[in-house]
mmCIF file of C-alpha atoms in Angstrom:
data_model
loop_
_atom_site.group_PDB
_atom_site.id
_atom_site.type_symbol
_atom_site.label_atom_id
_atom_site.label_comp_id
_atom_site.label_asym_id
_atom_site.label_seq_id
_atom_site.Cartn_x
_atom_site.Cartn_y
_atom_site.Cartn_z
ATOM 1 C CA MET A 211 131.583 103.597 93.739
ATOM 2 C CA ALA A 212 128.902 106.281 93.973
ATOM 3 C CA LEU A 213 125.387 104.925 94.100
ATOM 4 C CA PRO A 214 122.408 107.262 93.696
ATOM 5 C CA LEU A 215 119.666 107.073 96.263
ATOM 6 C CA PRO A 216 116.098 107.977 95.367
ATOM 7 C CA ILE A 217 115.093 110.980 97.449
ATOM 8 C CA PRO A 218 111.387 111.444 98.188
ATOM 9 C CA GLU A 219 109.935 114.820 97.221
ATOM 10 C CA ASP A 220 109.174 115.655 100.849
ATOM 11 C CA ALA A 221 112.716 114.877 102.055
ATOM 12 C CA PHE A 222 113.562 118.565 102.097
ATOM 13 C CA SER A 223 110.302 119.946 103.464
ATOM 14 C CA GLU A 224 110.154 122.549 106.221
ATOM 15 C CA GLY A 225 110.031 119.871 108.907
ATOM 16 C CA THR A 226 113.326 118.352 107.786
ATOM 17 C CA PRO A 227 116.403 119.717 109.574
ATOM 18 C CA ASP A 228 119.058 121.598 107.609
ATOM 19 C CA ARG A 229 121.706 119.097 106.527
ATOM 20 C CA GLU A 230 124.553 121.562 106.102
ATOM 21 C CA GLY A 231 127.124 120.744 108.744
ATOM 22 C CA ALA A 232 125.423 117.441 109.605
ATOM 23 C CA SER A 233 127.606 114.959 111.453
ATOM 24 C CA VAL A 234 128.625 111.674 109.869
ATOM 25 C CA GLN A 235 126.180 109.918 112.218
ATOM 26 C CA GLU A 236 123.304 112.215 111.198
ATOM 27 C CA THR A 237 124.113 111.720 107.519
ATOM 28 C CA PHE A 238 124.269 107.948 108.064
ATOM 29 C CA GLU A 239 120.802 108.034 109.669
ATOM 30 C CA LEU A 240 119.437 110.023 106.713
ATOM 31 C CA PHE A 241 120.935 107.632 104.144
ATOM 32 C CA SER A 242 119.583 104.660 106.110
ATOM 33 C CA ALA A 243 116.099 106.161 106.076
ATOM 34 C CA LEU A 244 116.225 106.843 102.324
ATOM 35 C CA ALA A 245 117.809 103.580 101.150
ATOM 36 C CA PRO A 246 115.551 101.409 98.988
ATOM 37 C CA LYS A 247 114.430 98.075 100.411
ATOM 38 C CA GLY A 248 117.167 95.444 100.082
ATOM 39 C CA TRP A 249 120.014 97.989 100.104
ATOM 40 C CA ARG A 250 122.394 98.164 103.076
ATOM 41 C CA VAL A 251 123.846 101.346 104.515
ATOM 42 C CA GLU A 252 126.931 100.871 106.698
ATOM 43 C CA LEU A 253 129.188 103.213 108.638
ATOM 44 C CA ILE A 254 132.804 102.055 108.943
ATOM 45 C CA GLU A 255 135.684 104.239 110.113
ATOM 46 C CA GLU A 256 133.576 107.379 109.626
ATOM 47 C CA GLU A 257 132.782 106.503 105.995
ATOM 48 C CA ILE A 258 129.251 105.768 104.807
ATOM 49 C CA HIS A 259 128.822 102.915 102.333
ATOM 50 C CA VAL A 260 125.627 102.218 100.398
ATOM 51 C CA VAL A 261 125.520 98.624 99.166
ATOM 52 C CA PRO A 262 123.054 97.356 96.537
ATOM 53 C CA PRO A 263 121.327 93.970 96.853
ATOM 54 C CA ALA A 264 123.634 90.991 96.360
ATOM 55 C CA ASP A 265 123.728 88.795 93.274
ATOM 56 C CA GLY A 266 122.476 85.216 93.221
ATOM 57 C CA GLU A 267 125.899 83.568 93.531
ATOM 58 C CA HIS A 268 126.624 85.657 96.629
ATOM 59 C CA GLU A 269 123.348 84.576 98.233
ATOM 60 C CA GLU A 270 123.917 80.896 97.346
ATOM 61 C CA ILE A 271 127.238 81.000 99.234
ATOM 62 C CA VAL A 272 125.664 82.717 102.255
ATOM 63 C CA SER A 273 122.872 80.125 102.212
ATOM 64 C CA GLU A 274 125.375 77.243 102.021
ATOM 65 C CA VAL A 275 127.429 78.539 104.983
ATOM 66 C CA ASN A 276 124.190 79.096 106.896
ATOM 67 C CA GLY A 277 123.058 75.520 106.234
ATOM 68 C CA GLN A 278 126.384 73.972 107.198
ATOM 69 C CA VAL A 279 126.415 75.895 110.491
ATOM 70 C CA ARG A 280 122.844 74.692 111.153
ATOM 71 C CA ASP A 281 123.855 71.101 110.416
ATOM 72 C CA HIS A 282 126.825 71.405 112.794
ATOM 73 C CA ASP A 283 125.041 73.092 115.715
ATOM 74 C CA LYS A 284 121.285 73.535 115.833
ATOM 75 C CA GLY A 285 121.673 75.504 119.082
ATOM 76 C CA VAL A 286 122.985 78.607 117.362
ATOM 77 C CA GLY A 287 121.039 81.238 115.510
ATOM 78 C CA ARG A 288 122.003 82.185 111.965
ATOM 79 C CA TYR A 289 121.103 85.757 111.156
ATOM 80 C CA THR A 290 121.143 87.662 107.877
ATOM 81 C CA GLY A 291 120.256 91.330 107.896
ATOM 82 C CA ILE A 292 121.128 91.936 111.572
ATOM 83 C CA GLY A 293 122.644 95.343 112.269
ATOM 84 C CA LEU A 294 125.667 95.380 114.585
ATOM 85 C CA SER A 295 126.880 98.451 116.424
ATOM 86 C CA LEU A 296 130.611 97.929 116.844
ATOM 87 C CA PRO A 297 132.545 99.870 119.482
ATOM 88 C CA GLY A 298 136.264 100.443 119.411
ATOM 89 C CA THR A 299 136.652 103.072 116.705
ATOM 90 C CA ALA A 300 136.596 106.875 116.827
ATOM 91 C CA ASP A 301 132.895 106.626 115.991
ATOM 92 C CA THR A 302 130.791 103.544 116.492
ATOM 93 C CA ALA A 303 130.713 101.424 113.341
ATOM 94 C CA ARG A 304 127.347 100.245 112.064
ATOM 95 C CA VAL A 305 127.513 97.149 109.881
ATOM 96 C CA ILE A 306 125.120 94.566 108.480
ATOM 97 C CA PRO A 307 127.192 91.394 107.920
ATOM 98 C CA ASP A 308 126.138 88.843 105.341
ATOM 99 C CA LEU A 309 125.794 86.274 108.136
ATOM 100 C CA VAL A 310 125.978 86.481 111.928
ATOM 101 C CA ILE A 311 126.195 83.377 114.125
ATOM 102 C CA ALA A 312 125.170 83.778 117.778
ATOM 103 C CA PRO A 313 123.231 81.797 120.384
ATOM 104 C CA LYS A 314 119.532 81.579 119.581
ATOM 105 C CA GLY A 315 117.570 84.460 121.055
ATOM 106 C CA SER A 316 120.526 86.852 121.033
ATOM 107 C CA PHE A 317 118.623 89.391 118.951
ATOM 108 C CA ALA A 318 115.064 88.763 120.136
ATOM 109 C CA ASP A 319 114.431 92.423 120.988
ATOM 110 C CA GLN A 320 113.093 95.050 118.588
ATOM 111 C CA GLN A 321 116.278 97.093 118.340
ATOM 112 C CA GLU A 322 117.647 97.962 114.920
ATOM 113 C CA TRP A 323 121.329 97.880 116.016
ATOM 114 C CA HIS A 324 122.763 95.305 118.388
ATOM 115 C CA ALA A 325 125.885 95.021 120.537
ATOM 116 C CA PRO A 326 128.309 92.366 119.244
ATOM 117 C CA ASP A 327 128.747 90.670 122.655
ATOM 118 C CA PRO A 328 126.934 87.378 121.852
ATOM 119 C CA VAL A 329 128.350 87.038 118.324
ATOM 120 C CA LEU A 330 130.439 83.906 117.714
ATOM 121 C CA LEU A 331 131.178 84.457 114.015
ATOM 122 C CA VAL A 332 130.533 86.997 111.293
ATOM 123 C CA ALA A 333 130.807 86.028 107.636
ATOM 124 C CA GLU A 334 131.188 88.248 104.610
ATOM 125 C CA VAL A 335 131.091 87.181 100.968
ATOM 126 C CA THR A 336 132.846 89.652 98.700
ATOM 127 C CA SER A 337 131.162 91.512 95.880
ATOM 128 C CA SER A 338 132.864 93.936 93.532
ATOM 129 C CA SER A 339 131.413 96.845 95.508
ATOM 130 C CA THR A 340 132.415 95.499 98.953
ATOM 131 C CA ALA A 341 135.608 93.451 98.504
ATOM 132 C CA SER A 342 138.135 96.057 99.647
ATOM 133 C CA ARG A 343 136.113 96.921 102.783
ATOM 134 C CA ASP A 344 135.554 93.234 103.587
ATOM 135 C CA ARG A 345 139.322 92.589 103.358
ATOM 136 C CA VAL A 346 140.545 95.613 105.338
ATOM 137 C CA GLN A 347 138.114 97.846 107.265
ATOM 138 C CA LYS A 348 135.806 95.052 108.361
ATOM 139 C CA ILE A 349 138.692 92.958 109.686
ATOM 140 C CA ARG A 350 139.670 95.946 111.851
ATOM 141 C CA ALA A 351 136.091 96.653 112.935
ATOM 142 C CA TYR A 352 135.312 93.049 113.861
ATOM 143 C CA ALA A 353 138.636 92.601 115.681
ATOM 144 C CA ARG A 354 138.162 95.847 117.664
ATOM 145 C CA ALA A 355 134.704 94.625 118.695
ATOM 146 C CA GLY A 356 136.196 91.352 119.980
ATOM 147 C CA ILE A 357 134.187 89.108 117.637
ATOM 148 C CA PRO A 358 135.875 85.691 117.988
ATOM 149 C CA LEU A 359 135.701 84.587 114.345
ATOM 150 C CA TYR A 360 135.540 86.362 111.008
ATOM 151 C CA LEU A 361 135.003 84.240 107.915
ATOM 152 C CA LEU A 362 135.718 85.999 104.637
ATOM 153 C CA ILE A 363 134.673 84.239 101.449
ATOM 154 C CA ASP A 364 136.696 86.154 98.878
ATOM 155 C CA ARG A 365 135.141 85.291 95.516
ATOM 156 C CA GLU A 366 137.548 87.438 93.511
ATOM 157 C CA ALA A 367 140.642 85.814 95.066
ATOM 158 C CA GLY A 368 139.060 82.338 95.164
ATOM 159 C CA GLU A 369 139.857 82.030 98.883
ATOM 160 C CA ALA A 370 138.268 81.563 102.264
ATOM 161 C CA VAL A 371 140.050 83.485 105.019
ATOM 162 C CA VAL A 372 139.395 82.464 108.621
ATOM 163 C CA CYS A 373 140.358 85.103 111.193
ATOM 164 C CA SER A 374 140.454 84.163 114.888
ATOM 165 C CA GLY A 375 141.888 85.584 118.107
ATOM 166 C CA PRO A 376 140.868 89.253 117.946
ATOM 167 C CA ALA A 377 143.616 91.527 119.293
ATOM 168 C CA GLY A 378 143.379 95.276 118.890
ATOM 169 C CA ASP A 379 142.922 96.227 115.240
ATOM 170 C CA ASP A 380 143.531 92.749 113.835
ATOM 171 C CA TYR A 381 143.256 89.030 114.437
ATOM 172 C CA ASP A 382 146.201 87.005 115.778
ATOM 173 C CA HIS A 383 145.490 84.067 113.485
ATOM 174 C CA LYS A 384 144.522 84.069 109.828
ATOM 175 C CA SER A 385 144.345 80.947 107.720
ATOM 176 C CA VAL A 386 143.792 81.124 103.975
ATOM 177 C CA HIS A 387 142.204 78.252 102.072
ATOM 178 C CA LYS A 388 141.485 77.819 98.382
ATOM 179 C CA LEU A 389 137.756 77.715 97.655
ATOM 180 C CA GLY A 390 136.712 74.159 96.895
ATOM 181 C CA THR A 391 138.758 72.699 99.756
ATOM 182 C CA PRO A 392 137.740 71.925 103.372
ATOM 183 C CA VAL A 393 138.052 74.979 105.645
ATOM 184 C CA PRO A 394 138.605 74.360 109.377
ATOM 185 C CA ILE A 395 136.538 76.727 111.524
ATOM 186 C CA PRO A 396 138.039 76.892 115.037
ATOM 187 C CA ALA A 397 136.291 77.274 118.399
ATOM 188 C CA PRO A 398 133.851 78.526 119.460
ATOM 189 C CA LEU A 399 132.169 76.735 116.528
ATOM 190 C CA GLY A 400 134.741 74.032 115.772
ATOM 191 C CA PHE A 401 133.773 72.320 112.522
ATOM 192 C CA THR A 402 134.982 71.952 108.943
ATOM 193 C CA LEU A 403 133.276 74.059 106.293
ATOM 194 C CA ASP A 404 132.940 72.320 102.929
ATOM 195 C CA THR A 405 133.523 74.909 100.190
ATOM 196 C CA ALA A 406 133.265 72.463 97.266
ATOM 197 C CA GLU A 407 130.118 74.217 96.023
ATOM 198 C CA PHE A 408 131.548 77.720 96.275
#
């Protein structure tokens, strides 16, 4: 899905470098700088994806997962809008998951992109513009980075997919649960997610 980005009039002034022959990374940086507030620009498997702001239902689900994690373990931080720099691909992936769970203070610096080392869980909630990436490329990216848990709330399929045991380009264990039923989240979090309101 092609999404137009507003380009400021001065974006192509004399001080701006020539973009012909720009690398994927340079193009990603340009798109990131030009994206309107609330839009996400991600780089996955050398493809740039520009994602519009989420709808209300999406955000309600993210908020509910966030709250249930908080109720289970107040010692972890729950981050939305955190940029992760994921190693393990030909080029480093740059993603902004819907929700990142990590020990409090893990992202206390002023960096824009963070290493995934402290991350315990990433969660994505599908939207029509992101569903295929959430189901395929992001599983590979998160597994390659060694992130212990990936929770995919697939609204279109009506399922919650819990991926654990990262190994190479995939996770060793995947459990699929119908939305509306209890979803066991294994260690390192170890609790049951109630999806009745999803």
